[in-house]
PDB file of C-alpha atoms in Angstrom:
ATOM      1  CA  UNK A   1    -152.112  15.159 -74.915  1.00 49.00           C
ATOM      2  CA  UNK A   2    -148.550  14.251 -75.978  1.00 55.00           C
ATOM      3  CA  UNK A   3    -146.152  14.057 -73.047  1.00 62.00           C
ATOM      4  CA  UNK A   4    -142.820  13.045 -74.580  1.00 94.00           C
ATOM      5  CA  UNK A   5    -141.914  16.626 -75.563  1.00 98.00           C
ATOM      6  CA  UNK A   6    -142.225  20.005 -73.890  1.00 98.00           C
ATOM      7  CA  UNK A   7    -141.507  23.473 -75.235  1.00 98.00           C
ATOM      8  CA  UNK A   8    -139.250  25.576 -72.997  1.00 98.00           C
ATOM      9  CA  UNK A   9    -138.971  29.358 -73.325  1.00 98.00           C
ATOM     10  CA  UNK A  10    -136.566  31.646 -71.471  1.00 98.00           C
ATOM     11  CA  UNK A  11    -137.938  35.165 -71.013  1.00 98.00           C
ATOM     12  CA  UNK A  12    -136.783  38.310 -69.226  1.00 96.00           C
ATOM     13  CA  UNK A  13    -138.524  41.676 -69.100  1.00 96.00           C
ATOM     14  CA  UNK A  14    -140.827  40.941 -72.036  1.00 97.00           C
ATOM     15  CA  UNK A  15    -144.229  39.594 -70.952  1.00 98.00           C
ATOM     16  CA  UNK A  16    -146.127  41.664 -73.508  1.00 97.00           C
ATOM     17  CA  UNK A  17    -143.763  40.713 -76.332  1.00 97.00           C
ATOM     18  CA  UNK A  18    -144.034  37.070 -75.279  1.00 97.00           C
ATOM     19  CA  UNK A  19    -147.818  37.372 -75.442  1.00 97.00           C
ATOM     20  CA  UNK A  20    -147.907  39.054 -78.856  1.00 97.00           C
ATOM     21  CA  UNK A  21    -145.269  36.822 -80.474  1.00 96.00           C
ATOM     22  CA  UNK A  22    -144.735  33.217 -79.437  1.00 97.00           C
ATOM     23  CA  UNK A  23    -147.833  32.814 -77.252  1.00 98.00           C
ATOM     24  CA  UNK A  24    -150.080  34.171 -80.002  1.00 97.00           C
ATOM     25  CA  UNK A  25    -149.732  30.848 -81.810  1.00 98.00           C
ATOM     26  CA  UNK A  26    -148.202  28.448 -79.266  1.00 98.00           C
ATOM     27  CA  UNK A  27    -151.443  28.306 -77.290  1.00 98.00           C
ATOM     28  CA  UNK A  28    -152.965  26.397 -80.235  1.00 98.00           C
ATOM     29  CA  UNK A  29    -150.304  23.659 -80.089  1.00 98.00           C
ATOM     30  CA  UNK A  30    -151.033  20.183 -78.738  1.00 97.00           C
ATOM     31  CA  UNK A  31    -147.784  20.179 -76.769  1.00 98.00           C
ATOM     32  CA  UNK A  32    -147.188  21.544 -73.251  1.00 98.00           C
ATOM     33  CA  UNK A  33    -144.924  24.516 -72.652  1.00 98.00           C
ATOM     34  CA  UNK A  34    -143.099  26.193 -69.783  1.00 98.00           C
ATOM     35  CA  UNK A  35    -141.753  29.761 -69.582  1.00 98.00           C
ATOM     36  CA  UNK A  36    -138.691  30.278 -67.369  1.00 98.00           C
ATOM     37  CA  UNK A  37    -138.656  33.661 -65.642  1.00 98.00           C
ATOM     38  CA  UNK A  38    -137.061  35.550 -62.756  1.00 98.00           C
ATOM     39  CA  UNK A  39    -138.824  35.768 -59.399  1.00 98.00           C
ATOM     40  CA  UNK A  40    -139.223  39.544 -59.314  1.00 98.00           C
ATOM     41  CA  UNK A  41    -141.109  39.421 -62.634  1.00 98.00           C
ATOM     42  CA  UNK A  42    -143.632  36.787 -61.614  1.00 98.00           C
ATOM     43  CA  UNK A  43    -146.585  39.170 -61.263  1.00 98.00           C
ATOM     44  CA  UNK A  44    -145.852  40.751 -64.644  1.00 98.00           C
ATOM     45  CA  UNK A  45    -145.810  37.377 -66.373  1.00 98.00           C
ATOM     46  CA  UNK A  46    -148.923  36.184 -64.547  1.00 98.00           C
ATOM     47  CA  UNK A  47    -150.835  38.730 -66.639  1.00 98.00           C
ATOM     48  CA  UNK A  48    -150.189  36.598 -69.739  1.00 98.00           C
ATOM     49  CA  UNK A  49    -149.496  33.107 -68.343  1.00 98.00           C
ATOM     50  CA  UNK A  50    -151.169  30.548 -66.123  1.00 98.00           C
ATOM     51  CA  UNK A  51    -149.172  29.344 -63.100  1.00 98.00           C
ATOM     52  CA  UNK A  52    -148.736  25.872 -64.608  1.00 98.00           C
ATOM     53  CA  UNK A  53    -146.888  27.427 -67.545  1.00 98.00           C
ATOM     54  CA  UNK A  54    -144.383  29.305 -65.356  1.00 98.00           C
ATOM     55  CA  UNK A  55    -141.120  28.090 -63.861  1.00 98.00           C
ATOM     56  CA  UNK A  56    -139.278  30.575 -61.628  1.00 98.00           C
ATOM     57  CA  UNK A  57    -135.496  30.245 -61.802  1.00 98.00           C
ATOM     58  CA  UNK A  58    -133.475  30.405 -58.538  1.00 98.00           C
ATOM     59  CA  UNK A  59    -131.274  33.428 -59.391  1.00 97.00           C
ATOM     60  CA  UNK A  60    -131.893  36.696 -61.254  1.00 96.00           C
ATOM     61  CA  UNK A  61    -129.807  38.758 -63.683  1.00 94.00           C
ATOM     62  CA  UNK A  62    -127.427  35.894 -64.427  1.00 94.00           C
ATOM     63  CA  UNK A  63    -127.857  35.899 -68.212  1.00 92.00           C
ATOM     64  CA  UNK A  64    -129.331  33.437 -70.690  1.00 94.00           C
ATOM     65  CA  UNK A  65    -126.528  30.941 -70.076  1.00 96.00           C
ATOM     66  CA  UNK A  66    -127.650  30.502 -66.492  1.00 97.00           C
ATOM     67  CA  UNK A  67    -131.296  30.144 -67.527  1.00 98.00           C
ATOM     68  CA  UNK A  68    -130.351  27.541 -70.145  1.00 98.00           C
ATOM     69  CA  UNK A  69    -128.292  25.684 -67.547  1.00 98.00           C
ATOM     70  CA  UNK A  70    -131.218  25.687 -65.128  1.00 98.00           C
ATOM     71  CA  UNK A  71    -133.541  24.533 -67.912  1.00 98.00           C
ATOM     72  CA  UNK A  72    -131.212  21.593 -68.583  1.00 98.00           C
ATOM     73  CA  UNK A  73    -131.338  20.598 -64.907  1.00 98.00           C
ATOM     74  CA  UNK A  74    -135.112  20.958 -64.861  1.00 98.00           C
ATOM     75  CA  UNK A  75    -135.439  18.779 -67.961  1.00 98.00           C
ATOM     76  CA  UNK A  76    -133.095  16.111 -66.614  1.00 97.00           C
ATOM     77  CA  UNK A  77    -135.328  15.825 -63.541  1.00 97.00           C
ATOM     78  CA  UNK A  78    -138.496  15.627 -65.656  1.00 97.00           C
ATOM     79  CA  UNK A  79    -140.039  12.739 -67.584  1.00 96.00           C
ATOM     80  CA  UNK A  80    -139.697  14.502 -70.943  1.00 98.00           C
ATOM     81  CA  UNK A  81    -137.494  12.859 -73.538  1.00 98.00           C
ATOM     82  CA  UNK A  82    -137.359  15.875 -75.862  1.00 98.00           C
ATOM     83  CA  UNK A  83    -137.430  19.656 -75.504  1.00 98.00           C
ATOM     84  CA  UNK A  84    -138.222  22.351 -78.061  1.00 98.00           C
ATOM     85  CA  UNK A  85    -136.344  25.511 -77.107  1.00 98.00           C
ATOM     86  CA  UNK A  86    -138.093  28.654 -78.358  1.00 98.00           C
ATOM     87  CA  UNK A  87    -137.247  32.312 -77.870  1.00 97.00           C
ATOM     88  CA  UNK A  88    -139.992  34.578 -76.568  1.00 97.00           C
ATOM     89  CA  UNK A  89    -140.059  36.845 -79.645  1.00 95.00           C
ATOM     90  CA  UNK A  90    -140.465  34.366 -82.501  1.00 96.00           C
ATOM     91  CA  UNK A  91    -143.017  33.068 -84.914  1.00 94.00           C
ATOM     92  CA  UNK A  92    -142.373  30.000 -87.035  1.00 95.00           C
ATOM     93  CA  UNK A  93    -143.515  30.438 -90.611  1.00 93.00           C
ATOM     94  CA  UNK A  94    -143.573  28.932 -94.062  1.00 94.00           C
ATOM     95  CA  UNK A  95    -142.014  30.599 -97.050  1.00 91.00           C
ATOM     96  CA  UNK A  96    -144.294  33.429 -98.174  1.00 88.00           C
ATOM     97  CA  UNK A  97    -147.044  35.195 -96.274  1.00 83.00           C
ATOM     98  CA  UNK A  98    -147.398  34.841 -92.514  1.00 86.00           C
ATOM     99  CA  UNK A  99    -149.995  32.243 -91.549  1.00 92.00           C
ATOM    100  CA  UNK A 100    -152.793  32.664 -89.018  1.00 96.00           C
ATOM    101  CA  UNK A 101    -151.857  31.687 -85.445  1.00 97.00           C
ATOM    102  CA  UNK A 102    -153.683  28.342 -85.528  1.00 97.00           C
ATOM    103  CA  UNK A 103    -152.014  27.480 -88.859  1.00 97.00           C
ATOM    104  CA  UNK A 104    -148.586  28.283 -87.388  1.00 97.00           C
ATOM    105  CA  UNK A 105    -149.343  25.907 -84.523  1.00 98.00           C
ATOM    106  CA  UNK A 106    -150.285  23.155 -86.988  1.00 97.00           C
ATOM    107  CA  UNK A 107    -146.969  23.628 -88.800  1.00 97.00           C
ATOM    108  CA  UNK A 108    -145.169  23.620 -85.440  1.00 98.00           C
ATOM    109  CA  UNK A 109    -146.848  20.384 -84.366  1.00 98.00           C
ATOM    110  CA  UNK A 110    -146.097  18.808 -87.751  1.00 98.00           C
ATOM    111  CA  UNK A 111    -142.412  19.745 -87.402  1.00 98.00           C
ATOM    112  CA  UNK A 112    -142.398  18.028 -84.013  1.00 98.00           C
ATOM    113  CA  UNK A 113    -143.955  14.853 -85.454  1.00 98.00           C
ATOM    114  CA  UNK A 114    -141.393  14.803 -88.283  1.00 98.00           C
ATOM    115  CA  UNK A 115    -138.559  15.381 -85.811  1.00 98.00           C
ATOM    116  CA  UNK A 116    -139.692  12.713 -83.362  1.00 98.00           C
ATOM    117  CA  UNK A 117    -139.913  10.276 -86.265  1.00 98.00           C
ATOM    118  CA  UNK A 118    -136.294  11.065 -87.204  1.00 98.00           C
ATOM    119  CA  UNK A 119    -135.141  10.752 -83.576  1.00 98.00           C
ATOM    120  CA  UNK A 120    -136.721   7.317 -83.268  1.00 97.00           C
ATOM    121  CA  UNK A 121    -135.356   6.089 -86.607  1.00 97.00           C
ATOM    122  CA  UNK A 122    -131.819   7.444 -86.186  1.00 97.00           C
ATOM    123  CA  UNK A 123    -130.441   7.235 -82.623  1.00 96.00           C
ATOM    124  CA  UNK A 124    -127.378   9.330 -83.498  1.00 98.00           C
ATOM    125  CA  UNK A 125    -129.611  12.289 -84.422  1.00 98.00           C
ATOM    126  CA  UNK A 126    -130.029  14.195 -81.161  1.00 98.00           C
ATOM    127  CA  UNK A 127    -131.191  17.656 -82.286  1.00 98.00           C
ATOM    128  CA  UNK A 128    -133.184  19.335 -85.055  1.00 98.00           C
ATOM    129  CA  UNK A 129    -132.511  22.935 -86.016  1.00 98.00           C
ATOM    130  CA  UNK A 130    -134.382  25.403 -88.185  1.00 98.00           C
ATOM    131  CA  UNK A 131    -133.430  28.041 -90.757  1.00 96.00           C
ATOM    132  CA  UNK A 132    -134.349  31.673 -90.356  1.00 95.00           C
ATOM    133  CA  UNK A 133    -137.256  32.710 -92.582  1.00 93.00           C
ATOM    134  CA  UNK A 134    -134.887  34.357 -95.088  1.00 92.00           C
ATOM    135  CA  UNK A 135    -133.028  31.035 -95.397  1.00 93.00           C
ATOM    136  CA  UNK A 136    -136.024  29.077 -96.693  1.00 94.00           C
ATOM    137  CA  UNK A 137    -134.496  28.552-100.129  1.00 90.00           C
ATOM    138  CA  UNK A 138    -135.002  24.793-100.435  1.00 88.00           C
ATOM    139  CA  UNK A 139    -138.438  23.934 -99.065  1.00 92.00           C
ATOM    140  CA  UNK A 140    -138.422  20.257 -98.115  1.00 95.00           C
ATOM    141  CA  UNK A 141    -138.446  18.277 -94.901  1.00 97.00           C
ATOM    142  CA  UNK A 142    -134.692  17.847 -94.402  1.00 98.00           C
ATOM    143  CA  UNK A 143    -132.209  20.246 -95.978  1.00 97.00           C
ATOM    144  CA  UNK A 144    -129.008  19.798 -94.003  1.00 96.00           C
ATOM    145  CA  UNK A 145    -127.016  17.516 -91.733  1.00 97.00           C
ATOM    146  CA  UNK A 146    -124.898  18.748 -88.845  1.00 98.00           C
ATOM    147  CA  UNK A 147    -125.880  22.372 -89.493  1.00 96.00           C
ATOM    148  CA  UNK A 148    -125.504  24.540 -86.408  1.00 96.00           C
ATOM    149  CA  UNK A 149    -128.405  25.116 -84.052  1.00 97.00           C
ATOM    150  CA  UNK A 150    -129.667  28.690 -84.053  1.00 95.00           C
ATOM    151  CA  UNK A 151    -132.180  30.355 -81.731  1.00 95.00           C
ATOM    152  CA  UNK A 152    -134.857  27.630 -81.776  1.00 98.00           C
ATOM    153  CA  UNK A 153    -134.314  23.875 -81.861  1.00 98.00           C
ATOM    154  CA  UNK A 154    -135.491  20.490 -80.635  1.00 98.00           C
ATOM    155  CA  UNK A 155    -133.098  18.276 -78.688  1.00 98.00           C
ATOM    156  CA  UNK A 156    -133.124  15.060 -76.772  1.00 98.00           C
ATOM    157  CA  UNK A 157    -133.093  16.173 -73.146  1.00 98.00           C
ATOM    158  CA  UNK A 158    -129.853  14.222 -72.574  1.00 97.00           C
ATOM    159  CA  UNK A 159    -128.198  16.565 -75.088  1.00 98.00           C
ATOM    160  CA  UNK A 160    -129.931  19.787 -74.036  1.00 98.00           C
ATOM    161  CA  UNK A 161    -127.095  21.581 -72.244  1.00 98.00           C
ATOM    162  CA  UNK A 162    -126.345  24.977 -70.790  1.00 97.00           C
ATOM    163  CA  UNK A 163    -123.388  26.735 -69.208  1.00 97.00           C
ATOM    164  CA  UNK A 164    -123.788  29.819 -66.974  1.00 97.00           C
ATOM    165  CA  UNK A 165    -120.757  31.332 -68.727  1.00 96.00           C
ATOM    166  CA  UNK A 166    -122.298  31.197 -72.220  1.00 96.00           C
ATOM    167  CA  UNK A 167    -125.273  33.350 -73.193  1.00 94.00           C
ATOM    168  CA  UNK A 168    -124.653  34.978 -76.591  1.00 91.00           C
ATOM    169  CA  UNK A 169    -123.609  31.646 -78.100  1.00 93.00           C
ATOM    170  CA  UNK A 170    -125.812  29.350 -76.022  1.00 96.00           C
ATOM    171  CA  UNK A 171    -127.259  27.707 -79.148  1.00 96.00           C
ATOM    172  CA  UNK A 172    -123.827  27.215 -80.708  1.00 95.00           C
ATOM    173  CA  UNK A 173    -122.551  25.830 -77.404  1.00 97.00           C
ATOM    174  CA  UNK A 174    -125.315  23.220 -77.479  1.00 98.00           C
ATOM    175  CA  UNK A 175    -124.379  22.353 -81.058  1.00 98.00           C
ATOM    176  CA  UNK A 176    -120.660  22.155 -80.246  1.00 97.00           C
ATOM    177  CA  UNK A 177    -121.386  19.824 -77.341  1.00 97.00           C
ATOM    178  CA  UNK A 178    -123.399  17.544 -79.634  1.00 98.00           C
ATOM    179  CA  UNK A 179    -120.659  17.366 -82.276  1.00 97.00           C
ATOM    180  CA  UNK A 180    -118.015  16.752 -79.602  1.00 97.00           C
ATOM    181  CA  UNK A 181    -120.031  13.664 -78.610  1.00 97.00           C
ATOM    182  CA  UNK A 182    -120.015  12.528 -82.272  1.00 97.00           C
ATOM    183  CA  UNK A 183    -123.786  12.957 -82.493  1.00 98.00           C
ATOM    184  CA  UNK A 184    -125.737  14.555 -85.310  1.00 98.00           C
ATOM    185  CA  UNK A 185    -128.167  17.377 -86.005  1.00 98.00           C
ATOM    186  CA  UNK A 186    -130.669  17.723 -88.833  1.00 98.00           C
ATOM    187  CA  UNK A 187    -131.902  20.989 -90.373  1.00 98.00           C
ATOM    188  CA  UNK A 188    -135.671  21.137 -90.994  1.00 98.00           C
ATOM    189  CA  UNK A 189    -136.753  22.956 -94.149  1.00 97.00           C
ATOM    190  CA  UNK A 190    -140.535  23.379 -94.173  1.00 97.00           C
ATOM    191  CA  UNK A 191    -140.730  26.292 -91.722  1.00 97.00           C
ATOM    192  CA  UNK A 192    -138.320  29.002 -90.612  1.00 96.00           C
ATOM    193  CA  UNK A 193    -137.712  31.224 -87.607  1.00 97.00           C
ATOM    194  CA  UNK A 194    -139.274  34.680 -87.941  1.00 95.00           C
ATOM    195  CA  UNK A 195    -137.573  37.103 -85.559  1.00 88.00           C
ATOM    196  CA  UNK A 196    -135.394  40.207 -85.479  1.00 81.00           C
ATOM    197  CA  UNK A 197    -132.128  38.675 -84.293  1.00 60.00           C
ATOM    198  CA  UNK A 198    -130.409  40.665 -81.552  1.00 51.00           C
ATOM    199  CA  UNK A 199    -132.893  43.540 -81.586  1.00 53.00           C
ATOM    200  CA  UNK A 200    -135.493  44.927 -79.208  1.00 51.00           C
ATOM    201  CA  UNK A 201    -135.407  45.533 -75.482  1.00 54.00           C
ATOM    202  CA  UNK A 202    -135.167  42.947 -72.734  1.00 46.00           C
ATOM    203  CA  UNK A 203    -133.798  39.431 -72.987  1.00 44.00           C
ATOM    204  CA  UNK A 204    -130.143  39.231 -73.982  1.00 47.00           C
ATOM    205  CA  UNK A 205    -130.251  42.870 -75.031  1.00 45.00           C
ATOM    206  CA  UNK A 206    -130.122  43.666 -71.318  1.00 47.00           C
ATOM    207  CA  UNK A 207    -126.410  42.792 -71.443  1.00 49.00           C
ATOM    208  CA  UNK A 208    -123.249  43.845 -73.330  1.00 60.00           C
ATOM    209  CA  UNK A 209    -123.293  41.144 -76.000  1.00 68.00           C
ATOM    210  CA  UNK A 210    -119.998  42.076 -77.669  1.00 78.00           C
ATOM    211  CA  UNK A 211    -118.079  41.786 -74.404  1.00 81.00           C
ATOM    212  CA  UNK A 212    -119.880  38.538 -73.652  1.00 82.00           C
ATOM    213  CA  UNK A 213    -119.055  37.116 -77.099  1.00 87.00           C
ATOM    214  CA  UNK A 214    -115.328  37.720 -76.706  1.00 89.00           C
ATOM    215  CA  UNK A 215    -115.289  35.931 -73.356  1.00 91.00           C
ATOM    216  CA  UNK A 216    -117.538  33.099 -74.491  1.00 95.00           C
ATOM    217  CA  UNK A 217    -115.381  32.149 -77.448  1.00 93.00           C
ATOM    218  CA  UNK A 218    -112.603  31.249 -75.028  1.00 94.00           C
ATOM    219  CA  UNK A 219    -115.005  29.060 -73.075  1.00 95.00           C
ATOM    220  CA  UNK A 220    -116.126  27.332 -76.291  1.00 96.00           C
ATOM    221  CA  UNK A 221    -112.485  26.607 -77.072  1.00 96.00           C
ATOM    222  CA  UNK A 222    -112.401  24.438 -73.963  1.00 95.00           C
ATOM    223  CA  UNK A 223    -114.608  22.058 -75.973  1.00 96.00           C
ATOM    224  CA  UNK A 224    -112.972  22.624 -79.361  1.00 95.00           C
ATOM    225  CA  UNK A 225    -109.550  24.322 -79.120  1.00 96.00           C
ATOM    226  CA  UNK A 226    -109.283  24.812 -82.904  1.00 95.00           C
ATOM    227  CA  UNK A 227    -112.429  26.969 -83.047  1.00 95.00           C
ATOM    228  CA  UNK A 228    -112.032  30.048 -85.249  1.00 94.00           C
ATOM    229  CA  UNK A 229    -114.210  33.161 -85.364  1.00 91.00           C
ATOM    230  CA  UNK A 230    -114.996  35.771 -87.980  1.00 91.00           C
ATOM    231  CA  UNK A 231    -116.187  39.351 -87.799  1.00 91.00           C
ATOM    232  CA  UNK A 232    -119.840  40.037 -88.641  1.00 87.00           C
ATOM    233  CA  UNK A 233    -121.459  43.344 -89.489  1.00 84.00           C
ATOM    234  CA  UNK A 234    -124.753  44.647 -88.160  1.00 78.00           C
ATOM    235  CA  UNK A 235    -124.848  42.451 -85.063  1.00 71.00           C
ATOM    236  CA  UNK A 236    -124.133  43.737 -81.574  1.00 76.00           C
ATOM    237  CA  UNK A 237    -121.922  40.764 -80.679  1.00 72.00           C
ATOM    238  CA  UNK A 238    -119.596  41.454 -83.641  1.00 83.00           C
ATOM    239  CA  UNK A 239    -118.077  37.968 -84.062  1.00 89.00           C
ATOM    240  CA  UNK A 240    -119.333  34.471 -84.813  1.00 89.00           C
ATOM    241  CA  UNK A 241    -117.772  30.996 -84.876  1.00 90.00           C
ATOM    242  CA  UNK A 242    -116.587  29.562 -88.205  1.00 93.00           C
ATOM    243  CA  UNK A 243    -118.080  26.174 -89.110  1.00 91.00           C
ATOM    244  CA  UNK A 244    -115.340  24.725 -91.292  1.00 89.00           C
ATOM    245  CA  UNK A 245    -113.577  21.387 -91.140  1.00 91.00           C
ATOM    246  CA  UNK A 246    -114.324  17.723 -90.579  1.00 93.00           C
ATOM    247  CA  UNK A 247    -115.169  18.274 -86.911  1.00 96.00           C
ATOM    248  CA  UNK A 248    -118.434  19.977 -87.832  1.00 96.00           C
ATOM    249  CA  UNK A 249    -119.281  17.781 -90.827  1.00 95.00           C
ATOM    250  CA  UNK A 250    -121.887  20.183 -92.225  1.00 94.00           C
ATOM    251  CA  UNK A 251    -123.569  18.798 -95.359  1.00 93.00           C
ATOM    252  CA  UNK A 252    -126.534  19.673 -97.533  1.00 91.00           C
ATOM    253  CA  UNK A 253    -128.947  16.797 -98.124  1.00 86.00           C
TER     254      UNK A 253
END
C-alpha cells in the first residue's frame, strides 16, 4: 500500500454525513486516511470508522483553524511527504453524471498519481488544487497555475499549514502562505469537488462565519498587507479575497 501520502479529513458533528459522502467512495482508495475529531464525539464516529482511522484532537470547539493547525503538527511528526485534505461532505467527480463509488476512488487515486508525478518533476510545485464540479469547463490534466486552493487539495506536508485564528479562509490561508514563499500551485482539471459550499449542519456551520471572515481577513493581511476583499452574495461569510496582481501570479495553462 502506498505510504508517501495520507488523506486527512476534519469532521465535527457529522458522522452520518461523513459516512454517506466522503467515506462512501474513499474506502475504495489505495491510500490511507485519518479523520480528525473531537474527544466527546469519539463514540459517535466509532459507528462509522475504525480506530486506526481516527485521530482525536486535544481541544474541542476551537474551530476548523485549530483542527487544521493540529493536523499540520501531526503531519510534521509523521513520515508522510504529502497530504490530501478532504472535507467530510464531498465527492470528487468527473464532468457529467456521478460515478459509482469505486469509480470515484479510481479517479481519486489517478489524481494522486498525476499530482505526485508533478511534485517530483517540479520542486517548486508544492500543492495541487481542484475546481468545483461546476467549474469543469476545460477537462484536461492541468488547467491553471497558482490558482487558489479551495476546500480540497494536496500539499507537501512542509507546506500544509494551519492557524487557530483562521477557519473560514483556512484553504486560502494555506495558498497565501505558499505564494508568500514563492512556491507554486497547480489546478487539476479531470475531476471536480462536488459539495454544497457553506451549507448543512455541523462543521464550520456551527460558527458565525461572517464574523469570523471579517476577523480573519486582518490576520491574512499579516502575510500580505495589500490583500483586498470583495462582497459575495449567497454565502454566509459575505466576503472573499481578491486574487489580482503579480503576487498571486494566477495563469491558465
